[in-house]
C-alpha positions as a Markdown table, in Angstrom:
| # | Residue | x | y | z |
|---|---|---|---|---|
| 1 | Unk | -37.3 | 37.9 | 23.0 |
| 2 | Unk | -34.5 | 39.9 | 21.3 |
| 3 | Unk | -31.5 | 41.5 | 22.2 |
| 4 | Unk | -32.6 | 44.6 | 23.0 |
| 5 | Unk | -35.9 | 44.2 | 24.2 |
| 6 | Unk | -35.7 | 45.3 | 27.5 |
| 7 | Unk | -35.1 | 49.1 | 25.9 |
| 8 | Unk | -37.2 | 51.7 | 24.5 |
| 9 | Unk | -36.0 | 54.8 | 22.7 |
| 10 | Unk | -33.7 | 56.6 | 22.9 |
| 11 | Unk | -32.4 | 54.0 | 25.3 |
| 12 | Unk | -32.7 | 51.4 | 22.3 |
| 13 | Unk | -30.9 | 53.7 | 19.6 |
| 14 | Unk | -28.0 | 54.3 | 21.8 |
| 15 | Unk | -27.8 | 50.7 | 23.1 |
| 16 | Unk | -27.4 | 50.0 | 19.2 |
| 17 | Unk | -25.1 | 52.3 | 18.5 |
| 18 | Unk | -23.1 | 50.6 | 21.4 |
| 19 | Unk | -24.0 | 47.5 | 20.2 |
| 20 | Unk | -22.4 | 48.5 | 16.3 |
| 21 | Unk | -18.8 | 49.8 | 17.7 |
| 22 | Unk | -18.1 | 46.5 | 20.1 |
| 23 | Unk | -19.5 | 44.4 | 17.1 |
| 24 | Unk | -17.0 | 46.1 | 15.0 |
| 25 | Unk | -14.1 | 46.1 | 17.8 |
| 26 | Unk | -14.7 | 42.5 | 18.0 |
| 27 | Unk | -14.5 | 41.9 | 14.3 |
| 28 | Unk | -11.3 | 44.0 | 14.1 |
| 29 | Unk | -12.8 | 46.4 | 11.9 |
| 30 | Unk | -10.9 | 49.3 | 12.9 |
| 31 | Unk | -12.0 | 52.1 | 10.6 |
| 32 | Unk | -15.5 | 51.4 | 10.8 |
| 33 | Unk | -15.3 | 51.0 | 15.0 |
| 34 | Unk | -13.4 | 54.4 | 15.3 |
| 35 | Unk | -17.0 | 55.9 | 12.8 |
| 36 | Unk | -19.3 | 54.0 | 14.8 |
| 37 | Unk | -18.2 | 55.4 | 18.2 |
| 38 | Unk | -18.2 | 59.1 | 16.5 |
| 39 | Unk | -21.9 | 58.4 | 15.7 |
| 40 | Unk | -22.6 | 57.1 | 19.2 |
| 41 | Unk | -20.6 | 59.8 | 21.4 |
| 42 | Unk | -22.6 | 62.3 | 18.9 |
| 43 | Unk | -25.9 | 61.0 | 19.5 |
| 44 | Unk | -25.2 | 61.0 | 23.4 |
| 45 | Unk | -24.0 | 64.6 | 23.1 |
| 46 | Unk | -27.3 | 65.5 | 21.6 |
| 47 | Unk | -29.9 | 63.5 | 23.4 |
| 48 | Unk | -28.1 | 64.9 | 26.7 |
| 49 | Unk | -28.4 | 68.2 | 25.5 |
| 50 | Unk | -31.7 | 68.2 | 24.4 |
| 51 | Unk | -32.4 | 66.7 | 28.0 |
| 52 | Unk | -33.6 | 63.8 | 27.1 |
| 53 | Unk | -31.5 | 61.2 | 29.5 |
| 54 | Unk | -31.6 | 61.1 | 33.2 |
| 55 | Unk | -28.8 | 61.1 | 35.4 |
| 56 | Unk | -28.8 | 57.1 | 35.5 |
| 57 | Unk | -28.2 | 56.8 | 32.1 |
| 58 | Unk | -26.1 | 60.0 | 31.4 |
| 59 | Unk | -23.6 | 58.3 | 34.3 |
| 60 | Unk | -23.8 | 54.8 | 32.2 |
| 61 | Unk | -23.0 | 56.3 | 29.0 |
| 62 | Unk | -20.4 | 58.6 | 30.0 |
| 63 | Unk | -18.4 | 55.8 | 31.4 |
| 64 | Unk | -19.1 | 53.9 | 27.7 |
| 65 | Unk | -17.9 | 56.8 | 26.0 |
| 66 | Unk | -14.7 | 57.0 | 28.2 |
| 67 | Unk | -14.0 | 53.2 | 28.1 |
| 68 | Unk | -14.3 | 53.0 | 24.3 |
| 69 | Unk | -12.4 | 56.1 | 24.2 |
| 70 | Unk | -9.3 | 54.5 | 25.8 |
| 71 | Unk | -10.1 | 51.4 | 23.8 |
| 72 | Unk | -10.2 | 52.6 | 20.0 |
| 73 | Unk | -7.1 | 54.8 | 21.1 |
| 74 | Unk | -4.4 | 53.8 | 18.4 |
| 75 | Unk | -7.1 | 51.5 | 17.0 |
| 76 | Unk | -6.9 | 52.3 | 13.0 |
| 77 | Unk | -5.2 | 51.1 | 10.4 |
| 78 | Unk | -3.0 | 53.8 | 9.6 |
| 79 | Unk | -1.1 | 53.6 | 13.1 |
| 80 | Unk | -0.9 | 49.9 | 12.1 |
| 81 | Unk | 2.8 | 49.4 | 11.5 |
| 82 | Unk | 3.6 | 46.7 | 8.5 |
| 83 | Unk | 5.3 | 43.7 | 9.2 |
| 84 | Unk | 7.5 | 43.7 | 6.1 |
| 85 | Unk | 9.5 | 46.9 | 7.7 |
């Protein structure tokens, strides 16, 4: 039994998507974290306008988007400030 299967769809692509930008969080990868959620918060823009997510899930990944959002702010490697200065 894997990770993710207790999904199906377009449950299971976004849950992946989620998956990639706390993977990258975690691993400090700033840069790629920061792309990662703009592919995720895109893809839950368009599934919820094509209507394709219920009310459950448009609640759980609105609160995602908004935690991450807070999370990943200042979380890039150009606000990084060096240590040498």
């Amino acid at each position: 039994m894997g990770l993710f299967d207790r999904f199906t769809g377009k449950q299971k692509e976004l849950e992946e998507l989620l998956f990639k930008v706390e993977s990258n969080i975690a691993n400090n990868y700033k840069d790629a974290a920061q792309e990662a959620f703009i592919v995720f918060e895109e893809r839950c823009a368009a599934l919820d306008g094509e209507g394709r997510l219920n009310a459950k899930q448009k609640a759980h990944y609105k609160a995602c988007t908004e935690d991450l959002r807070v999370r990943l702010k200042g979380f890039t490697h150009k606000d990084q400030k060096p240590y040498w200065t």
